mmCIF file of C-alpha atoms in Angstrom:
data_model
loop_
_atom_site.group_PDB
_atom_site.id
_atom_site.type_symbol
_atom_site.label_atom_id
_atom_site.label_comp_id
_atom_site.label_asym_id
_atom_site.label_seq_id
_atom_site.Cartn_x
_atom_site.Cartn_y
_atom_site.Cartn_z
ATOM 1 C CA ASP A 1 -5.996 -14.088 10.962
ATOM 2 C CA ALA A 2 -2.251 -14.099 10.656
ATOM 3 C CA LYS A 3 -1.038 -15.274 7.254
ATOM 4 C CA THR A 4 2.140 -16.840 8.548
ATOM 5 C CA THR A 5 3.072 -19.927 10.522
ATOM 6 C CA GLN A 6 6.105 -20.145 12.762
ATOM 7 C CA PRO A 7 7.410 -22.710 15.236
ATOM 8 C CA THR A 8 6.300 -21.987 18.763
ATOM 9 C CA SER A 9 9.772 -21.986 20.240
ATOM 10 C CA MET A 10 13.429 -22.520 19.455
ATOM 11 C CA ASP A 11 16.685 -22.703 21.372
ATOM 12 C CA CYS A 12 20.042 -21.473 20.171
ATOM 13 C CA ALA A 13 23.475 -21.609 21.740
ATOM 14 C CA GLU A 14 25.123 -18.278 22.379
ATOM 15 C CA GLY A 15 27.490 -17.327 19.579
ATOM 16 C CA ARG A 16 25.864 -19.630 17.070
ATOM 17 C CA ALA A 17 23.611 -18.593 14.227
ATOM 18 C CA ALA A 18 19.900 -18.568 14.943
ATOM 19 C CA ASN A 19 17.756 -19.539 11.967
ATOM 20 C CA LEU A 20 14.073 -18.751 12.407
ATOM 21 C CA PRO A 21 11.730 -20.133 9.741
ATOM 22 C CA CYS A 22 8.419 -18.739 8.589
ATOM 23 C CA ASN A 23 5.848 -20.142 6.194
ATOM 24 C CA HIS A 24 3.698 -17.740 4.201
ATOM 25 C CA SER A 25 2.348 -19.919 1.415
ATOM 26 C CA THR A 26 -0.561 -17.588 0.602
ATOM 27 C CA ILE A 27 1.555 -14.467 0.215
ATOM 28 C CA SER A 28 0.444 -12.132 -2.566
ATOM 29 C CA GLY A 29 2.709 -10.657 -5.188
ATOM 30 C CA ASN A 30 2.663 -7.201 -3.633
ATOM 31 C CA GLU A 31 3.138 -8.315 -0.041
ATOM 32 C CA TYR A 32 6.398 -7.951 1.794
ATOM 33 C CA VAL A 33 7.765 -10.110 4.579
ATOM 34 C CA TYR A 34 8.471 -8.198 7.791
ATOM 35 C CA TRP A 35 10.233 -9.415 10.896
ATOM 36 C CA TYR A 36 9.860 -7.881 14.331
ATOM 37 C CA ARG A 37 10.921 -9.062 17.731
ATOM 38 C CA GLN A 38 9.621 -8.375 21.207
ATOM 39 C CA ILE A 39 11.878 -8.567 24.178
ATOM 40 C CA HIS A 40 10.045 -9.185 27.420
ATOM 41 C CA SER A 41 8.010 -6.198 28.640
ATOM 42 C CA GLN A 42 8.985 -4.013 25.687
ATOM 43 C CA GLY A 43 7.282 -2.934 22.487
ATOM 44 C CA PRO A 44 8.049 -4.781 19.243
ATOM 45 C CA GLN A 45 11.276 -3.831 17.502
ATOM 46 C CA TYR A 46 11.613 -3.745 13.728
ATOM 47 C CA ILE A 47 14.333 -6.051 12.397
ATOM 48 C CA ILE A 48 14.163 -6.330 8.632
ATOM 49 C CA HIS A 49 11.843 -6.702 5.673
ATOM 50 C CA GLY A 50 12.003 -7.876 2.072
ATOM 51 C CA LEU A 51 9.993 -8.630 -1.041
ATOM 52 C CA LYS A 52 11.814 -11.329 -2.973
ATOM 53 C CA ASN A 53 15.519 -10.631 -2.761
ATOM 54 C CA ASN A 54 17.587 -11.602 0.238
ATOM 55 C CA GLU A 55 18.232 -8.713 2.571
ATOM 56 C CA THR A 56 20.872 -7.977 5.181
ATOM 57 C CA ASN A 57 21.295 -5.231 7.720
ATOM 58 C CA GLU A 58 23.222 -4.715 10.921
ATOM 59 C CA MET A 59 20.804 -6.870 12.878
ATOM 60 C CA ALA A 60 20.026 -9.840 10.677
ATOM 61 C CA SER A 61 19.693 -11.437 7.270
ATOM 62 C CA LEU A 62 16.464 -12.394 5.575
ATOM 63 C CA ILE A 63 16.407 -15.254 3.126
ATOM 64 C CA ILE A 64 13.255 -15.564 1.015
ATOM 65 C CA THR A 65 12.686 -18.653 -1.119
ATOM 66 C CA GLU A 66 12.305 -18.215 -4.836
ATOM 67 C CA ASP A 67 8.606 -19.074 -4.734
ATOM 68 C CA ARG A 68 8.250 -16.649 -1.766
ATOM 69 C CA LYS A 69 6.249 -19.176 0.201
ATOM 70 C CA SER A 70 8.681 -19.217 3.060
ATOM 71 C CA SER A 71 11.532 -17.260 4.554
ATOM 72 C CA THR A 72 14.227 -17.534 7.200
ATOM 73 C CA LEU A 73 15.498 -14.876 9.542
ATOM 74 C CA ILE A 74 19.137 -15.373 10.429
ATOM 75 C CA LEU A 75 20.826 -13.880 13.457
ATOM 76 C CA PRO A 76 24.456 -14.636 12.599
ATOM 77 C CA HIS A 77 25.891 -14.660 16.117
ATOM 78 C CA ALA A 78 23.147 -14.907 18.688
ATOM 79 C CA THR A 79 23.687 -13.332 22.087
ATOM 80 C CA LEU A 80 21.702 -13.624 25.293
ATOM 81 C CA ARG A 81 20.119 -10.257 24.493
ATOM 82 C CA ASP A 82 18.550 -11.779 21.379
ATOM 83 C CA THR A 83 16.223 -13.845 23.558
ATOM 84 C CA ALA A 84 12.788 -12.639 22.486
ATOM 85 C CA VAL A 85 9.619 -13.514 20.607
ATOM 86 C CA TYR A 86 10.165 -13.130 16.865
ATOM 87 C CA TYR A 87 7.230 -12.288 14.629
ATOM 88 C CA CYS A 88 7.054 -12.863 10.891
ATOM 89 C CA ILE A 89 4.385 -10.712 9.235
ATOM 90 C CA VAL A 90 3.317 -10.241 5.635
ATOM 91 C CA ARG A 91 1.785 -7.013 4.450
ATOM 92 C CA ILE A 92 1.679 -4.593 1.579
ATOM 93 C CA GLN A 93 4.484 -2.042 1.864
ATOM 94 C CA ASN A 94 3.614 1.614 2.256
ATOM 95 C CA SER A 95 0.131 0.747 3.441
ATOM 96 C CA GLY A 96 0.501 3.268 6.230
ATOM 97 C CA ASN A 97 -3.124 3.041 7.232
ATOM 98 C CA THR A 98 -3.056 -0.726 7.523
ATOM 99 C CA PRO A 99 -1.817 -2.046 10.863
ATOM 100 C CA LEU A 100 0.494 -4.953 11.366
ATOM 101 C CA VAL A 101 -1.309 -8.131 12.362
ATOM 102 C CA PHE A 102 0.674 -10.277 14.750
ATOM 103 C CA GLY A 103 0.591 -14.050 14.953
ATOM 104 C CA LYS A 104 1.968 -16.007 17.872
ATOM 105 C CA GLY A 105 5.591 -15.769 16.778
ATOM 106 C CA THR A 106 8.565 -17.887 17.759
ATOM 107 C CA ARG A 107 10.004 -17.674 21.238
ATOM 108 C CA LEU A 108 13.774 -17.803 20.793
ATOM 109 C CA SER A 109 15.828 -18.683 23.825
ATOM 110 C CA VAL A 110 19.552 -18.072 23.515
ATOM 111 C CA ILE A 111 21.400 -20.297 25.913
ATOM 112 C CA ALA A 112 24.843 -19.620 27.380
ATOM 113 C CA GLY B 1 16.789 5.981 19.159
ATOM 114 C CA ALA B 2 13.085 5.679 19.802
ATOM 115 C CA VAL B 3 10.826 7.164 17.165
ATOM 116 C CA VAL B 4 7.604 6.511 19.067
ATOM 117 C CA SER B 5 7.381 7.585 22.683
ATOM 118 C CA GLN B 6 4.759 6.232 25.060
ATOM 119 C CA HIS B 7 3.928 7.507 28.529
ATOM 120 C CA PRO B 8 3.575 6.393 31.251
ATOM 121 C CA SER B 9 5.430 3.113 31.194
ATOM 122 C CA ARG B 10 3.556 1.724 34.153
ATOM 123 C CA VAL B 11 0.348 2.562 35.955
ATOM 124 C CA ILE B 12 -1.107 1.005 39.077
ATOM 125 C CA CYS B 13 -4.470 2.319 40.176
ATOM 126 C CA LYS B 14 -7.693 1.452 41.898
ATOM 127 C CA SER B 15 -10.725 0.002 40.185
ATOM 128 C CA GLY B 16 -12.988 2.702 38.775
ATOM 129 C CA THR B 17 -10.177 5.073 37.908
ATOM 130 C CA SER B 18 -9.750 6.430 34.394
ATOM 131 C CA VAL B 19 -6.250 6.190 32.985
ATOM 132 C CA LYS B 20 -4.803 8.154 30.070
ATOM 133 C CA ILE B 21 -1.909 6.846 27.986
ATOM 134 C CA GLU B 22 -0.036 9.105 25.582
ATOM 135 C CA CYS B 23 1.663 8.116 22.356
ATOM 136 C CA ARG B 24 3.903 10.565 20.552
ATOM 137 C CA SER B 25 5.675 10.284 17.225
ATOM 138 C CA LEU B 26 9.131 11.822 17.384
ATOM 139 C CA ASP B 27 10.606 13.616 14.388
ATOM 140 C CA PHE B 28 7.693 12.787 12.122
ATOM 141 C CA GLN B 29 4.005 13.442 11.744
ATOM 142 C CA ALA B 30 1.669 10.494 11.968
ATOM 143 C CA THR B 31 -1.819 10.885 10.600
ATOM 144 C CA THR B 32 -2.511 7.335 11.703
ATOM 145 C CA MET B 33 -1.507 5.579 14.892
ATOM 146 C CA PHE B 34 -2.455 2.150 16.145
ATOM 147 C CA TRP B 35 -3.254 0.893 19.629
ATOM 148 C CA TYR B 36 -2.623 -2.696 20.642
ATOM 149 C CA ARG B 37 -3.250 -4.673 23.801
ATOM 150 C CA GLN B 38 -1.292 -7.678 24.975
ATOM 151 C CA PHE B 39 -2.293 -10.068 27.738
ATOM 152 C CA PRO B 40 0.314 -12.277 29.431
ATOM 153 C CA LYS B 41 1.794 -14.943 27.187
ATOM 154 C CA GLN B 42 -0.333 -13.810 24.260
ATOM 155 C CA SER B 43 0.397 -11.917 21.084
ATOM 156 C CA LEU B 44 -0.432 -8.295 20.368
ATOM 157 C CA MET B 45 -4.063 -7.687 19.519
ATOM 158 C CA LEU B 46 -5.080 -4.593 17.587
ATOM 159 C CA MET B 47 -7.614 -2.502 19.482
ATOM 160 C CA ALA B 48 -8.123 0.510 17.282
ATOM 161 C CA THR B 49 -6.752 2.756 14.595
ATOM 162 C CA SER B 50 -6.369 6.376 15.599
ATOM 163 C CA ASN B 51 -6.897 8.933 12.850
ATOM 164 C CA GLU B 52 -5.870 12.571 13.201
ATOM 165 C CA GLY B 53 -8.849 14.842 12.802
ATOM 166 C CA SER B 54 -11.446 12.095 12.701
ATOM 167 C CA LYS B 55 -12.925 9.323 14.789
ATOM 168 C CA ALA B 56 -10.945 6.252 15.647
ATOM 169 C CA THR B 57 -11.773 2.920 14.085
ATOM 170 C CA TYR B 58 -12.267 0.163 16.623
ATOM 171 C CA GLU B 59 -11.785 -3.560 16.164
ATOM 172 C CA GLN B 60 -14.660 -5.887 16.783
ATOM 173 C CA GLY B 61 -15.228 -6.485 20.455
ATOM 174 C CA VAL B 62 -13.461 -3.325 21.621
ATOM 175 C CA GLU B 63 -15.809 -0.900 23.346
ATOM 176 C CA LYS B 64 -15.330 2.599 22.008
ATOM 177 C CA ASP B 65 -16.938 4.154 25.076
ATOM 178 C CA LYS B 66 -14.580 2.224 27.300
ATOM 179 C CA PHE B 67 -11.405 2.995 25.387
ATOM 180 C CA LEU B 68 -11.509 6.614 24.318
ATOM 181 C CA ILE B 69 -9.034 7.612 21.652
ATOM 182 C CA ASN B 70 -8.146 11.173 20.809
ATOM 183 C CA HIS B 71 -5.721 11.996 18.011
ATOM 184 C CA ALA B 72 -5.365 15.665 18.836
ATOM 185 C CA SER B 73 -2.392 16.470 16.667
ATOM 186 C CA LEU B 74 -0.159 14.915 14.057
ATOM 187 C CA THR B 75 2.267 13.801 16.743
ATOM 188 C CA LEU B 76 0.010 12.805 19.619
ATOM 189 C CA SER B 77 -2.634 10.163 20.189
ATOM 190 C CA THR B 78 -4.099 9.358 23.583
ATOM 191 C CA LEU B 79 -5.903 6.285 24.840
ATOM 192 C CA THR B 80 -8.077 6.701 27.909
ATOM 193 C CA VAL B 81 -9.272 3.605 29.703
ATOM 194 C CA THR B 82 -12.407 4.805 31.423
ATOM 195 C CA SER B 83 -13.571 3.384 34.732
ATOM 196 C CA ALA B 84 -10.897 0.731 34.602
ATOM 197 C CA HIS B 85 -11.491 -2.663 36.182
ATOM 198 C CA PRO B 86 -9.097 -5.532 36.949
ATOM 199 C CA GLU B 87 -9.914 -7.228 33.645
ATOM 200 C CA ASP B 88 -8.522 -4.157 31.864
ATOM 201 C CA SER B 89 -5.110 -4.886 33.320
ATOM 202 C CA SER B 90 -2.857 -5.444 30.333
ATOM 203 C CA PHE B 91 0.130 -4.205 28.348
ATOM 204 C CA TYR B 92 -0.959 -1.407 26.004
ATOM 205 C CA ILE B 93 1.266 -0.557 23.046
ATOM 206 C CA CYS B 94 0.979 2.172 20.446
ATOM 207 C CA SER B 95 2.490 2.250 16.995
ATOM 208 C CA ALA B 96 3.024 4.675 14.136
ATOM 209 C CA ARG B 97 4.721 4.901 10.790
ATOM 210 C CA ASP B 98 6.361 7.860 9.112
ATOM 211 C CA PRO B 99 4.259 8.293 5.950
ATOM 212 C CA GLN B 100 6.921 10.377 4.251
ATOM 213 C CA GLY B 101 9.474 7.639 3.964
ATOM 214 C CA ARG B 102 8.849 5.058 1.270
ATOM 215 C CA ASN B 103 10.556 2.272 3.137
ATOM 216 C CA GLN B 104 9.796 3.282 6.673
ATOM 217 C CA PRO B 105 8.601 0.421 8.873
ATOM 218 C CA GLN B 106 5.954 0.673 11.555
ATOM 219 C CA HIS B 107 7.517 1.604 14.877
ATOM 220 C CA PHE B 108 6.253 0.822 18.349
ATOM 221 C CA GLY B 109 6.344 2.515 21.693
ATOM 222 C CA ASP B 110 7.755 0.740 24.727
ATOM 223 C CA GLY B 111 4.296 -0.005 26.043
ATOM 224 C CA THR B 112 2.320 0.861 29.146
ATOM 225 C CA ARG B 113 1.709 -1.800 31.734
ATOM 226 C CA LEU B 114 -1.626 -1.112 33.369
ATOM 227 C CA SER B 115 -2.483 -2.821 36.623
ATOM 228 C CA ILE B 116 -5.918 -2.280 38.131
ATOM 229 C CA LEU B 117 -6.302 -3.293 41.746
#
């Protein structure tokens, strides 16, 4: 079973920030939060991951609450190409033999 | 650029045909690869873990004789859907992670859409 809960769907206006929440209240101390997205008919694409500090890369920012029970993925300026299903996953880092387990994710629709 | 390459991207074939899907890790060696299946409007479901040099580990409910996995080298895993039937029509996705990099995420191929007529 997935250890995260996400809203089923969200809309965002093009050019605005998209804030995607994720609850992971049972996260363990050695588990990281990973975000992937899947554009229609493609394989999942890695976005970002973090443990407890906020993280930022060229794609997005990840804000993790101090108690680590929830996080938010931020796409600062959403474009139509960001329309996808976004998955929040918790797992132990460097567990190369342990596969990612996907929940249902959030379907983000970026609207012109 | 892609770090996991999957081929073919799409297959359409008759019922009873066996179909082979290849998954290659580019620029790194993967002792472990994962195979997922995704039905329309559903999430990815793990089918099996492919281990180089040993037998694959299958998830509950996945028939190992139906979905043959061969991890022949450190850069190649193949999934063969034997005697495929319409209910096997799905989107098959492979995944691998570079074990050398401490912070390397798990990467995915672009998937293979299998349609059985």
